[in-house]
XYZ file of C-alpha atoms in Angstrom:
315
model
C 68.439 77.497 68.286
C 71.177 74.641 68.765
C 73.602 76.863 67.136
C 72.932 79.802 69.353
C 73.093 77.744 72.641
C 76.609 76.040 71.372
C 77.912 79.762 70.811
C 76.862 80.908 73.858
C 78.333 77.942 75.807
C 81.600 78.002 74.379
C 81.817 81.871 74.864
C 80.920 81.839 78.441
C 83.312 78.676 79.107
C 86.313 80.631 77.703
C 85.604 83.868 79.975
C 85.228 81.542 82.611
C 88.593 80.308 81.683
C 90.960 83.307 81.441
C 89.590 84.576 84.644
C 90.927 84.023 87.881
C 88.306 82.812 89.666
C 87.360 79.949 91.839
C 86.362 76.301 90.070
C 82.910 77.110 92.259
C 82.400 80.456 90.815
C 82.951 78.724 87.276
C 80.641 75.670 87.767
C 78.021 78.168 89.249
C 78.260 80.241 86.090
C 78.251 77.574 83.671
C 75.085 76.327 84.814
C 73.703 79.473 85.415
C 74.858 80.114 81.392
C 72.905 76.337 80.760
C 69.611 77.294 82.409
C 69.428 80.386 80.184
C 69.893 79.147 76.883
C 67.291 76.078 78.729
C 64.308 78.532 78.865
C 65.024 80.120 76.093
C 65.122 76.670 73.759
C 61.985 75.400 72.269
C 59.708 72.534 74.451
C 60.253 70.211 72.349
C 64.439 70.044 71.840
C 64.820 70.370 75.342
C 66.669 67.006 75.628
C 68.688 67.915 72.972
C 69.639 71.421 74.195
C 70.590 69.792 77.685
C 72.570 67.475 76.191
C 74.525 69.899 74.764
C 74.306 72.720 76.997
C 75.635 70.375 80.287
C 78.015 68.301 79.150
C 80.354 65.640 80.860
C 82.678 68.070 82.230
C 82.237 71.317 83.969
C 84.161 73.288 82.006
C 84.051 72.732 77.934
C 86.373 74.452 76.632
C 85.941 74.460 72.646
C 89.291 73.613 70.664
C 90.740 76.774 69.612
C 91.139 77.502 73.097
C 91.763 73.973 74.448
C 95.649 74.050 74.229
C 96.168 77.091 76.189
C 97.288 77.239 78.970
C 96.766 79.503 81.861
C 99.392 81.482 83.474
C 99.188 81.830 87.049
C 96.486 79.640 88.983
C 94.727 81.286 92.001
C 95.744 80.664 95.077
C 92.746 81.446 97.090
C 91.663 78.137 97.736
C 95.083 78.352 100.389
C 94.709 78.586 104.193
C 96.738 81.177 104.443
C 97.464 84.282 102.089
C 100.282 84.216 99.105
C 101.685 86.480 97.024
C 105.196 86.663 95.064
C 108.249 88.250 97.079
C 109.188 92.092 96.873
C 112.136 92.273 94.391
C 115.497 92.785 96.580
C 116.203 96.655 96.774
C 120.273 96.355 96.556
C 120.773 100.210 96.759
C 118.752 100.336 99.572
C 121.208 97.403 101.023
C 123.927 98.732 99.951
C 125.840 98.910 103.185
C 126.463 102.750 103.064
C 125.358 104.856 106.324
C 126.065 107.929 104.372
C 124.467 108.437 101.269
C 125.871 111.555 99.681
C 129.213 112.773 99.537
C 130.227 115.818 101.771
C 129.639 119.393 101.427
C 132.632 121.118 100.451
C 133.083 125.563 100.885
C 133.269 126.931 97.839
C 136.350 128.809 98.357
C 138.335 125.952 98.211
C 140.817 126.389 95.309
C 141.094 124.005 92.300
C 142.922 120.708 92.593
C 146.935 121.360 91.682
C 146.500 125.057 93.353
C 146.389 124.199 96.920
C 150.160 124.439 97.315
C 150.454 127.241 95.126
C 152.394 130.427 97.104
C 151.285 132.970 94.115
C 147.831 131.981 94.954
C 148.084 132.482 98.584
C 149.188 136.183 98.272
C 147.226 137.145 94.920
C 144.280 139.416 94.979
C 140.911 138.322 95.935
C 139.470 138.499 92.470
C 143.154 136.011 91.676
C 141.605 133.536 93.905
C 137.894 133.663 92.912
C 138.545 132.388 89.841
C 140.920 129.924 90.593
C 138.341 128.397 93.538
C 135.537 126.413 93.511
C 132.707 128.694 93.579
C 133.939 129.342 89.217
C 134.316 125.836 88.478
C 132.109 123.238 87.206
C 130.429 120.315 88.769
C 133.422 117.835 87.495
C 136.283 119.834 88.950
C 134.313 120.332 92.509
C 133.359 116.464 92.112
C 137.040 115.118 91.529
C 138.080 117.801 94.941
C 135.642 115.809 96.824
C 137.152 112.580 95.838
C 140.719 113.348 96.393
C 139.566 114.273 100.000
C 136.960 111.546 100.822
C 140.175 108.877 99.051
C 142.938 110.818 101.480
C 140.586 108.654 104.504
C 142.170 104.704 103.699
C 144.747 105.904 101.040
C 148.440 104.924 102.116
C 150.330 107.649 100.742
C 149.896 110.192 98.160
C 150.614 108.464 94.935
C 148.680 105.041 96.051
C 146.283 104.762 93.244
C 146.138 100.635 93.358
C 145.681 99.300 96.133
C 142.066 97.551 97.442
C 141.850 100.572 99.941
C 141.880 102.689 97.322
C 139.543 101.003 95.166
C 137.051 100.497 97.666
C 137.268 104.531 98.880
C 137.062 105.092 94.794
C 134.178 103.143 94.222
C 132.013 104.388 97.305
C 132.159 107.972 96.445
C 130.770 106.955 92.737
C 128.515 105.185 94.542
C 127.101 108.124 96.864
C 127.518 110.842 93.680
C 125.162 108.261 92.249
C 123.017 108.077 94.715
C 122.599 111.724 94.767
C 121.880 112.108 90.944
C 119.545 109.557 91.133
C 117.729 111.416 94.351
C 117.793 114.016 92.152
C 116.348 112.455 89.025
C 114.778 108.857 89.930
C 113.710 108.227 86.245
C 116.821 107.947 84.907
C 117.292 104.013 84.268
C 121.248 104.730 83.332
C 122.138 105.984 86.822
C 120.230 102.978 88.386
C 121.882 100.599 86.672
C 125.607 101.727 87.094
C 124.848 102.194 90.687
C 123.987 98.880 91.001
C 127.105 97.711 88.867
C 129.268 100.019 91.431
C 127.628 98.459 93.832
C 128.409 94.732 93.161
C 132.078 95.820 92.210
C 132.736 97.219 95.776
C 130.463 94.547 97.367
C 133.441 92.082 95.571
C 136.475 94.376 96.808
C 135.089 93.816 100.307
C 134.689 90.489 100.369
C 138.595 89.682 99.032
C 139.443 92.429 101.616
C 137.740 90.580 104.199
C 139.427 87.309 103.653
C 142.769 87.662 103.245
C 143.276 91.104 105.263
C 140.428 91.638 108.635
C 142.253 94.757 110.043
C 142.375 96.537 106.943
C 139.033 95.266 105.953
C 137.726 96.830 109.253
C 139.698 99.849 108.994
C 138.146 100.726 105.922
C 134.524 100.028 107.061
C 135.053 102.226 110.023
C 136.390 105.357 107.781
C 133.948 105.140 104.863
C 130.857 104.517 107.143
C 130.205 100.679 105.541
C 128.999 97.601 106.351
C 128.720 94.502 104.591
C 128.254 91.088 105.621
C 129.173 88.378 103.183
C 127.261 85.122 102.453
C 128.004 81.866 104.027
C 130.441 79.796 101.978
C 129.692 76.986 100.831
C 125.523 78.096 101.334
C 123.975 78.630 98.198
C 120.444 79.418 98.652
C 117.727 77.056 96.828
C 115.954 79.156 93.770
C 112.883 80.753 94.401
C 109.820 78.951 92.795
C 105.927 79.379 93.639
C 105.685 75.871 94.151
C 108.311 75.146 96.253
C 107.303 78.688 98.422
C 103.937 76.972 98.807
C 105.159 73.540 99.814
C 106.881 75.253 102.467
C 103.987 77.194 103.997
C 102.299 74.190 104.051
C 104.611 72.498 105.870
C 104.795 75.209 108.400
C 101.452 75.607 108.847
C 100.398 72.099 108.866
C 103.460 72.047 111.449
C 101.645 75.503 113.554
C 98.474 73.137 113.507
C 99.456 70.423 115.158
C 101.831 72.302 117.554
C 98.632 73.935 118.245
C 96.439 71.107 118.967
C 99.181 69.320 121.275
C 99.086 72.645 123.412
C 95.230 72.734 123.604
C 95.250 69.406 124.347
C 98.370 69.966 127.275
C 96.153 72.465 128.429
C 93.256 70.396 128.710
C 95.127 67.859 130.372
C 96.142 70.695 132.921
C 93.407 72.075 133.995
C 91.978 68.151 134.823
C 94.992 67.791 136.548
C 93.728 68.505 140.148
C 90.897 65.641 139.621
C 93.057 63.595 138.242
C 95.110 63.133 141.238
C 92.168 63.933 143.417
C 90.823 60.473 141.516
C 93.872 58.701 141.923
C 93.992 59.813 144.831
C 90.800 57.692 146.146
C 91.403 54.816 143.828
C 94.822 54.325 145.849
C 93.612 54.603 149.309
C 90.558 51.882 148.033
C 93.366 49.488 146.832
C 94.878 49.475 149.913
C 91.826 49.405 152.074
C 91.174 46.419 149.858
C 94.667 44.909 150.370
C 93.834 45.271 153.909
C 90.625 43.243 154.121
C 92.025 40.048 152.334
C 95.141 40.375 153.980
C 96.946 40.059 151.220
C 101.126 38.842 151.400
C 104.011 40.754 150.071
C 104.170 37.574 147.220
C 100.436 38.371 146.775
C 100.478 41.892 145.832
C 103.295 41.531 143.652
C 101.371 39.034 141.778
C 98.841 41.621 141.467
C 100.491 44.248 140.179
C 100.570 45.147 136.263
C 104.550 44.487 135.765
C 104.438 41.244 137.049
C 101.538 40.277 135.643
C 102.994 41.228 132.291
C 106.374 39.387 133.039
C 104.201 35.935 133.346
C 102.725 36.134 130.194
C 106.038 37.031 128.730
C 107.752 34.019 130.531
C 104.559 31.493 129.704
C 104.669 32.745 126.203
């Protein structure tokens, strides 16, 4: 029977253990576990049994299991509710206030045939197949770009400056944006969008510094935004600890702010017999004054401030 109550004990302790409950729950249920394998132990080992069964500590915890160590601990014993921050959605912040490239007629011709005279008097059948609606989804893609670029590009052979770059890199950013709309299990896409991303988020930030007018130029064509971080700011590392310690500070901070405006408000609403007490208390002084017929040397005596310089000067 001693072996069956040690077995149970050290099973129900290590439930109790990987469980995220309160330590009340888990003292309740260890004793509750004790008083079972109690009544079901013989009369006459019943010191033994509760020897074993309730020991020192609450929870006993045999010693394969005594090294672990748990994970997360519960947070319910809190004033106030806690729970770990949403992960930062940077495609959702990406800046863009468009967020898919524009539509583009299908009877556009290829790029390199826009110029092209033969094409302009050829036969309708001529230019169907040298126009967009024949042409596959890279040719109609790389149209789009040399049109959305032609917004912040200089001049027709610019290919390296930031302008360019940033124009570049937000139309691979809105293409991706689309084929991820359009398939939002694909991991691949979702990462290099949020590698184009960064890149641009970069661009924008030298452009920013060393050239504003450009810098806003460009944000006003392409339909961005960004706003960069403080310099010299670097924000402290998120930790659970250090998020808690700072709820507690603010709400032992709400709690007292609290009580000193329940107690101003107290104090407010006593105000009219307050005065209506001081009030009386004033006119009885002087009433009092009155009867002794007390000198201006008298009553200064008599007051509090002079009272307290005496002591001071006797001291």
């Amino acid at each position: 029977m001693s072996c069956f109550v040690r077995i149970s004990n050290s099973v129900s302790n290590v439930r109790l253990l990987f469980t995220k409950m309160s330590l009340s729950e888990s003292v309740c249920r260890v004793t509750a576990a004790s008083v079972h394998t109690l009544t079901s132990a013989e009369s006459g080992n019943r010191e033994a049994v509760l020897s074993r069964a309730c020991p020192q500590s609450p929870l006993h915890v045999s010693r394969r299991y005594r090294n672990r160590k748990i994970l997360s601990w519960p947070t319910d014993y809190l004033p106030y509710e806690w729970s770990y921050p949403p992960p930062k959605d940077l495609i959702a912040e990406s800046g863009d206030h468009v967020h898919n490239t524009d539509p583009i007629e299908l009877s556009t011709p290829k790029y390199g045939f826009e110029l092209s005279e033969e094409l302009q008097t050829a036969s309708p059948e001529v230019k169907r197949l040298f126009s967009l609606e024949l042409a596959t989804m890279r040719e109609i893609f790389h149209v789009k770009k040399k049109r959305f670029v032609k917004l912040v590009q200089r001049h027709p052979y610019d290919e390296y400056s930031m302008e360019y770059k940033i124009a570049h890199k937000t139309f691979r950013i809105r293409k991706l944006k689309e084929v991820l709309a359009a398939f939002p299990k694909r991991k691949e896409v979702k990462t290099d969008l949020c590698h184009a991303i960064h890149s641009r988020n970069k661009m924008l930030k030298y452009l920013r510094r060393w050239d504003r007018k450009r810098f806003d130029f460009v944000t006003q064509k392409l339909q961005i935004s960004f706003t960069p971080a403080p310099l010299n700011c670097l924000p402290p590392p998120f930790t659970k600890k250090g998020d808690l310690r700072r709820l507690t500070k603010e709400y032992c901070a709400k709690m007292k702010q609290d009580k000193l405006d329940a107690f101003h408000a107290k104090l407010k609403a006593e105000r009219a017999d307050f005065l209506e007490e001081k009030r009386k208390t004033e006119e009885w002084i002087r009433s009092e004054e009155e009867r002794l017929k007390l000198t201006e040397e008298e009553r200064k005596s008599t007051e509090y401030v002079g009272i307290l310089k005496e002591l001071k000067h006797d001291a």
